[in-house]
Amino acid sequence: MTPSFYDENAEVYALRNRKLPTARLDAFLSALPSGACILELGCGGGQDSAYMLSKGFDVMATDGSVELAKQAEKLIGKPVKVMRFEELEAKDEFDGVWAEASLLHVPRKDLPAVLARIRQALKDGGALHASFKAGTAEGHDSFGRYYNYLSAACLFELLMAGGWRNITIDEVDGSGYDNKPTRWLHLRAQ
């Protein structure tokens, strides 16, 4: 149901009034070499990719929704690869992976394998940024979208077990597309 939501609501979702996570983007970009190659997983409407491109970075934008990818292409002026997380095959290709509010849709049982694919796609010392909705039990929101709802401790353990290092997880209050109060986990790792 999650992919069909994004396909059916692509234009509205892409054009919504969304505050760009500038502070998180700038912190992520400052940890990368100038002109670094970045993979964005789940680019949505393309706003984050557009920002990174405007700062001189080489960005490969991807999304699992064909229709959202089309919306993002209009904004960034370059192709967006339609790809699901489990289809990531890159090896030692990217300096950074940006996954803002996207990996939270990966079923818990599949998350270790997806994180391993991301780690494989990164160059040695490469940086990952990802954000998740905090919680204790998997579930769906009022739009039928699946969320893995992880605790910070669970996420930290998952990353440690996967060989990630320099892990930091910040917890902040905010909201999402549904405008409901949400506890967010923002992680950085190498």
PDB file of C-alpha atoms in Angstrom:
ATOM      1  CA  MET A   1       0.000   0.000   0.000  1.00  0.00           C
ATOM      2  CA  THR A   2       2.883   2.408   0.681  1.00  0.00           C
ATOM      3  CA  PRO A   3       4.129   2.624  -2.953  1.00  0.00           C
ATOM      4  CA  SER A   4       0.593   3.049  -4.299  1.00  0.00           C
ATOM      5  CA  PHE A   5       0.020   6.000  -1.927  1.00  0.00           C
ATOM      6  CA  TYR A   6       3.015   7.825  -3.397  1.00  0.00           C
ATOM      7  CA  ASP A   7       2.080   6.985  -7.005  1.00  0.00           C
ATOM      8  CA  GLU A   8      -1.537   8.086  -6.524  1.00  0.00           C
ATOM      9  CA  ASN A   9      -0.671  11.278  -4.610  1.00  0.00           C
ATOM     10  CA  ALA A  10       2.653  12.174  -6.274  1.00  0.00           C
ATOM     11  CA  GLU A  11       1.850  15.713  -7.412  1.00  0.00           C
ATOM     12  CA  VAL A  12       0.175  16.796  -4.165  1.00  0.00           C
ATOM     13  CA  TYR A  13       2.932  15.155  -2.100  1.00  0.00           C
ATOM     14  CA  ALA A  14       5.761  16.640  -4.180  1.00  0.00           C
ATOM     15  CA  LEU A  15       4.322  20.152  -4.222  1.00  0.00           C
ATOM     16  CA  ARG A  16       3.272  20.303  -0.549  1.00  0.00           C
ATOM     17  CA  ASN A  17       4.628  23.079   1.626  1.00  0.00           C
ATOM     18  CA  ARG A  18       7.598  21.244   3.140  1.00  0.00           C
ATOM     19  CA  LYS A  19      10.275  22.938   5.207  1.00  0.00           C
ATOM     20  CA  LEU A  20      13.661  21.903   3.839  1.00  0.00           C
ATOM     21  CA  PRO A  21      15.840  20.239   6.546  1.00  0.00           C
ATOM     22  CA  THR A  22      18.620  22.754   5.857  1.00  0.00           C
ATOM     23  CA  ALA A  23      20.493  22.300   9.155  1.00  0.00           C
ATOM     24  CA  ARG A  24      20.639  18.494   8.686  1.00  0.00           C
ATOM     25  CA  LEU A  25      21.574  18.862   5.012  1.00  0.00           C
ATOM     26  CA  ASP A  26      24.354  21.340   5.791  1.00  0.00           C
ATOM     27  CA  ALA A  27      25.742  19.133   8.590  1.00  0.00           C
ATOM     28  CA  PHE A  28      25.719  16.113   6.249  1.00  0.00           C
ATOM     29  CA  LEU A  29      27.314  18.014   3.357  1.00  0.00           C
ATOM     30  CA  SER A  30      30.009  19.542   5.575  1.00  0.00           C
ATOM     31  CA  ALA A  31      31.245  16.015   6.384  1.00  0.00           C
ATOM     32  CA  LEU A  32      31.797  15.261   2.677  1.00  0.00           C
ATOM     33  CA  PRO A  33      34.542  16.314   0.252  1.00  0.00           C
ATOM     34  CA  SER A  34      33.755  19.187  -2.114  1.00  0.00           C
ATOM     35  CA  GLY A  35      31.744  17.948  -5.120  1.00  0.00           C
ATOM     36  CA  ALA A  36      31.203  14.547  -3.460  1.00  0.00           C
ATOM     37  CA  CYS A  37      29.025  11.898  -5.083  1.00  0.00           C
ATOM     38  CA  ILE A  38      25.792  11.445  -3.093  1.00  0.00           C
ATOM     39  CA  LEU A  39      23.037   8.848  -3.405  1.00  0.00           C
ATOM     40  CA  GLU A  40      19.627  10.031  -2.271  1.00  0.00           C
ATOM     41  CA  LEU A  41      17.336   7.152  -1.376  1.00  0.00           C
ATOM     42  CA  GLY A  42      13.659   8.109  -1.538  1.00  0.00           C
ATOM     43  CA  CYS A  43      14.001  11.601  -2.989  1.00  0.00           C
ATOM     44  CA  GLY A  44      10.255  12.315  -2.962  1.00  0.00           C
ATOM     45  CA  GLY A  45       9.604  15.601  -4.743  1.00  0.00           C
ATOM     46  CA  GLY A  46      13.348  16.231  -5.183  1.00  0.00           C
ATOM     47  CA  GLN A  47      13.754  19.257  -2.895  1.00  0.00           C
ATOM     48  CA  ASP A  48      16.707  17.803  -0.948  1.00  0.00           C
ATOM     49  CA  SER A  49      18.451  16.716  -4.166  1.00  0.00           C
ATOM     50  CA  ALA A  50      17.911  20.193  -5.636  1.00  0.00           C
ATOM     51  CA  TYR A  51      19.539  21.742  -2.553  1.00  0.00           C
ATOM     52  CA  MET A  52      22.547  19.398  -2.697  1.00  0.00           C
ATOM     53  CA  LEU A  53      22.952  20.011  -6.441  1.00  0.00           C
ATOM     54  CA  SER A  54      22.827  23.779  -5.838  1.00  0.00           C
ATOM     55  CA  LYS A  55      25.760  23.356  -3.419  1.00  0.00           C
ATOM     56  CA  GLY A  56      27.885  21.731  -6.147  1.00  0.00           C
ATOM     57  CA  PHE A  57      27.469  18.073  -5.192  1.00  0.00           C
ATOM     58  CA  ASP A  58      26.994  15.222  -7.678  1.00  0.00           C
ATOM     59  CA  VAL A  59      23.645  13.682  -6.713  1.00  0.00           C
ATOM     60  CA  MET A  60      22.026  10.478  -7.921  1.00  0.00           C
ATOM     61  CA  ALA A  61      18.372  10.797  -6.909  1.00  0.00           C
ATOM     62  CA  THR A  62      16.248   7.650  -6.561  1.00  0.00           C
ATOM     63  CA  ASP A  63      12.689   6.887  -5.514  1.00  0.00           C
ATOM     64  CA  GLY A  64      10.545   3.757  -5.402  1.00  0.00           C
ATOM     65  CA  SER A  65       7.561   5.587  -6.917  1.00  0.00           C
ATOM     66  CA  VAL A  66       7.472   6.109 -10.687  1.00  0.00           C
ATOM     67  CA  GLU A  67       5.161   9.107 -10.317  1.00  0.00           C
ATOM     68  CA  LEU A  68       7.199  10.788  -7.561  1.00  0.00           C
ATOM     69  CA  ALA A  69      10.351  10.280  -9.644  1.00  0.00           C
ATOM     70  CA  LYS A  70       8.649  12.177 -12.492  1.00  0.00           C
ATOM     71  CA  GLN A  71       7.805  15.029 -10.115  1.00  0.00           C
ATOM     72  CA  ALA A  72      11.392  15.170  -8.834  1.00  0.00           C
ATOM     73  CA  GLU A  73      12.788  15.173 -12.385  1.00  0.00           C
ATOM     74  CA  LYS A  74      10.754  18.304 -13.127  1.00  0.00           C
ATOM     75  CA  LEU A  75      12.345  20.057 -10.142  1.00  0.00           C
ATOM     76  CA  ILE A  76      15.959  18.950 -10.477  1.00  0.00           C
ATOM     77  CA  GLY A  77      16.154  18.843 -14.271  1.00  0.00           C
ATOM     78  CA  LYS A  78      17.867  15.473 -14.446  1.00  0.00           C
ATOM     79  CA  PRO A  79      16.781  11.817 -14.456  1.00  0.00           C
ATOM     80  CA  VAL A  80      15.671  10.183 -11.217  1.00  0.00           C
ATOM     81  CA  LYS A  81      16.270   6.448 -11.022  1.00  0.00           C
ATOM     82  CA  VAL A  82      13.186   4.439 -10.068  1.00  0.00           C
ATOM     83  CA  MET A  83      14.526   1.901  -7.610  1.00  0.00           C
ATOM     84  CA  ARG A  84      13.463   0.141  -4.449  1.00  0.00           C
ATOM     85  CA  PHE A  85      16.000  -0.018  -1.600  1.00  0.00           C
ATOM     86  CA  GLU A  86      16.525  -3.764  -1.976  1.00  0.00           C
ATOM     87  CA  GLU A  87      17.555  -3.191  -5.627  1.00  0.00           C
ATOM     88  CA  LEU A  88      20.618  -1.127  -4.677  1.00  0.00           C
ATOM     89  CA  GLU A  89      23.607  -2.870  -6.261  1.00  0.00           C
ATOM     90  CA  ALA A  90      26.332  -0.160  -6.109  1.00  0.00           C
ATOM     91  CA  LYS A  91      29.750  -0.943  -4.637  1.00  0.00           C
ATOM     92  CA  ASP A  92      32.163   1.701  -3.265  1.00  0.00           C
ATOM     93  CA  GLU A  93      30.455   4.334  -5.417  1.00  0.00           C
ATOM     94  CA  PHE A  94      29.209   7.109  -3.125  1.00  0.00           C
ATOM     95  CA  ASP A  95      30.776   9.478  -0.604  1.00  0.00           C
ATOM     96  CA  GLY A  96      27.418   9.871   1.125  1.00  0.00           C
ATOM     97  CA  VAL A  97      23.899   8.455   1.264  1.00  0.00           C
ATOM     98  CA  TRP A  98      21.005  10.759   2.171  1.00  0.00           C
ATOM     99  CA  ALA A  99      17.825   8.920   3.246  1.00  0.00           C
ATOM    100  CA  GLU A 100      15.549  11.518   4.851  1.00  0.00           C
ATOM    101  CA  ALA A 101      12.247   9.904   5.925  1.00  0.00           C
ATOM    102  CA  SER A 102      12.551   7.012   3.481  1.00  0.00           C
ATOM    103  CA  LEU A 103      14.124   3.970   5.186  1.00  0.00           C
ATOM    104  CA  LEU A 104      11.318   4.194   7.754  1.00  0.00           C
ATOM    105  CA  HIS A 105       9.181   2.351   5.178  1.00  0.00           C
ATOM    106  CA  VAL A 106      11.491  -0.718   5.119  1.00  0.00           C
ATOM    107  CA  PRO A 107       9.993  -3.688   6.991  1.00  0.00           C
ATOM    108  CA  ARG A 108      11.995  -4.296  10.186  1.00  0.00           C
ATOM    109  CA  LYS A 109      12.986  -7.797   9.069  1.00  0.00           C
ATOM    110  CA  ASP A 110      14.480  -6.368   5.843  1.00  0.00           C
ATOM    111  CA  LEU A 111      16.276  -3.374   7.374  1.00  0.00           C
ATOM    112  CA  PRO A 112      19.596  -5.151   8.156  1.00  0.00           C
ATOM    113  CA  ALA A 113      19.925  -6.283   4.510  1.00  0.00           C
ATOM    114  CA  VAL A 114      19.057  -2.808   3.176  1.00  0.00           C
ATOM    115  CA  LEU A 115      21.580  -1.176   5.539  1.00  0.00           C
ATOM    116  CA  ALA A 116      24.202  -3.688   4.339  1.00  0.00           C
ATOM    117  CA  ARG A 117      23.481  -2.677   0.713  1.00  0.00           C
ATOM    118  CA  ILE A 118      23.887   0.986   1.654  1.00  0.00           C
ATOM    119  CA  ARG A 119      27.173   0.266   3.436  1.00  0.00           C
ATOM    120  CA  GLN A 120      28.402  -1.607   0.358  1.00  0.00           C
ATOM    121  CA  ALA A 121      27.436   1.357  -1.875  1.00  0.00           C
ATOM    122  CA  LEU A 122      29.507   3.781   0.216  1.00  0.00           C
ATOM    123  CA  LYS A 123      33.195   4.409  -0.288  1.00  0.00           C
ATOM    124  CA  ASP A 124      35.408   3.702   2.742  1.00  0.00           C
ATOM    125  CA  GLY A 125      34.588   6.323   5.376  1.00  0.00           C
ATOM    126  CA  GLY A 126      31.406   7.357   3.540  1.00  0.00           C
ATOM    127  CA  ALA A 127      28.579   9.010   5.487  1.00  0.00           C
ATOM    128  CA  LEU A 128      24.957   7.973   5.961  1.00  0.00           C
ATOM    129  CA  HIS A 129      22.131  10.245   7.065  1.00  0.00           C
ATOM    130  CA  ALA A 130      18.718   8.698   7.668  1.00  0.00           C
ATOM    131  CA  SER A 131      15.630   9.616   9.648  1.00  0.00           C
ATOM    132  CA  PHE A 132      12.982   7.409  11.201  1.00  0.00           C
ATOM    133  CA  LYS A 133       9.756   7.862  13.133  1.00  0.00           C
ATOM    134  CA  ALA A 134      10.369   6.677  16.691  1.00  0.00           C
ATOM    135  CA  GLY A 135       8.241   3.983  18.248  1.00  0.00           C
ATOM    136  CA  THR A 136       8.128   0.440  19.495  1.00  0.00           C
ATOM    137  CA  ALA A 137       5.826  -1.430  17.110  1.00  0.00           C
ATOM    138  CA  GLU A 138       5.552  -1.620  13.336  1.00  0.00           C
ATOM    139  CA  GLY A 139       2.362  -0.211  11.874  1.00  0.00           C
ATOM    140  CA  HIS A 140       0.542   1.883   9.295  1.00  0.00           C
ATOM    141  CA  ASP A 141      -0.530   5.518   9.357  1.00  0.00           C
ATOM    142  CA  SER A 142      -3.942   6.906   8.409  1.00  0.00           C
ATOM    143  CA  PHE A 143      -2.871   6.930   4.727  1.00  0.00           C
ATOM    144  CA  GLY A 144      -2.034   3.207   4.807  1.00  0.00           C
ATOM    145  CA  ARG A 145       1.738   3.781   4.658  1.00  0.00           C
ATOM    146  CA  TYR A 146       3.870   1.211   6.510  1.00  0.00           C
ATOM    147  CA  TYR A 147       6.396   2.413   9.133  1.00  0.00           C
ATOM    148  CA  ASN A 148       9.010   0.379  11.018  1.00  0.00           C
ATOM    149  CA  TYR A 149       8.802   2.672  14.127  1.00  0.00           C
ATOM    150  CA  LEU A 150      12.128   1.982  15.865  1.00  0.00           C
ATOM    151  CA  SER A 151      13.484   3.099  19.222  1.00  0.00           C
ATOM    152  CA  ALA A 152      16.851   4.875  19.295  1.00  0.00           C
ATOM    153  CA  ALA A 153      18.345   1.911  21.199  1.00  0.00           C
ATOM    154  CA  CYS A 154      17.048  -0.605  18.640  1.00  0.00           C
ATOM    155  CA  LEU A 155      18.346   1.504  15.742  1.00  0.00           C
ATOM    156  CA  PHE A 156      21.752   1.895  17.419  1.00  0.00           C
ATOM    157  CA  GLU A 157      22.021  -1.879  17.998  1.00  0.00           C
ATOM    158  CA  LEU A 158      21.035  -2.571  14.393  1.00  0.00           C
ATOM    159  CA  LEU A 159      23.747  -0.233  13.096  1.00  0.00           C
ATOM    160  CA  MET A 160      26.416  -1.605  15.454  1.00  0.00           C
ATOM    161  CA  ALA A 161      25.587  -5.158  14.389  1.00  0.00           C
ATOM    162  CA  GLY A 162      25.906  -4.072  10.748  1.00  0.00           C
ATOM    163  CA  GLY A 163      29.440  -2.745  11.257  1.00  0.00           C
ATOM    164  CA  TRP A 164      28.645   0.970  11.162  1.00  0.00           C
ATOM    165  CA  ARG A 165      30.782   3.339  13.240  1.00  0.00           C
ATOM    166  CA  ASN A 166      30.676   6.938  14.494  1.00  0.00           C
ATOM    167  CA  ILE A 167      26.941   6.533  15.049  1.00  0.00           C
ATOM    168  CA  THR A 168      24.954   9.436  16.444  1.00  0.00           C
ATOM    169  CA  ILE A 169      21.191   9.483  16.837  1.00  0.00           C
ATOM    170  CA  ASP A 170      19.342  12.680  17.712  1.00  0.00           C
ATOM    171  CA  GLU A 171      15.724  12.589  18.893  1.00  0.00           C
ATOM    172  CA  VAL A 172      13.526  15.563  18.041  1.00  0.00           C
ATOM    173  CA  ASP A 173       9.824  16.364  18.057  1.00  0.00           C
ATOM    174  CA  GLY A 174       8.150  17.369  14.816  1.00  0.00           C
ATOM    175  CA  SER A 175       5.440  16.177  12.477  1.00  0.00           C
ATOM    176  CA  GLY A 176       5.067  14.514   9.115  1.00  0.00           C
ATOM    177  CA  TYR A 177       2.860  14.639   6.049  1.00  0.00           C
ATOM    178  CA  ASP A 178      -0.134  13.754   8.260  1.00  0.00           C
ATOM    179  CA  ASN A 179       0.601  16.829  10.475  1.00  0.00           C
ATOM    180  CA  LYS A 180       0.450  14.642  13.615  1.00  0.00           C
ATOM    181  CA  PRO A 181       3.020  15.136  16.404  1.00  0.00           C
ATOM    182  CA  THR A 182       5.927  12.806  15.701  1.00  0.00           C
ATOM    183  CA  ARG A 183       9.105  11.859  17.550  1.00  0.00           C
ATOM    184  CA  TRP A 184      11.903  11.657  14.960  1.00  0.00           C
ATOM    185  CA  LEU A 185      15.238   9.872  15.069  1.00  0.00           C
ATOM    186  CA  HIS A 186      17.963  11.463  12.899  1.00  0.00           C
ATOM    187  CA  LEU A 187      21.002   9.276  12.499  1.00  0.00           C
ATOM    188  CA  ARG A 188      24.473   9.847  11.178  1.00  0.00           C
ATOM    189  CA  ALA A 189      26.943   7.006  10.704  1.00  0.00           C
ATOM    190  CA  GLN A 190      30.003   5.932   8.724  1.00  0.00           C
TER     191      GLN A 190
END
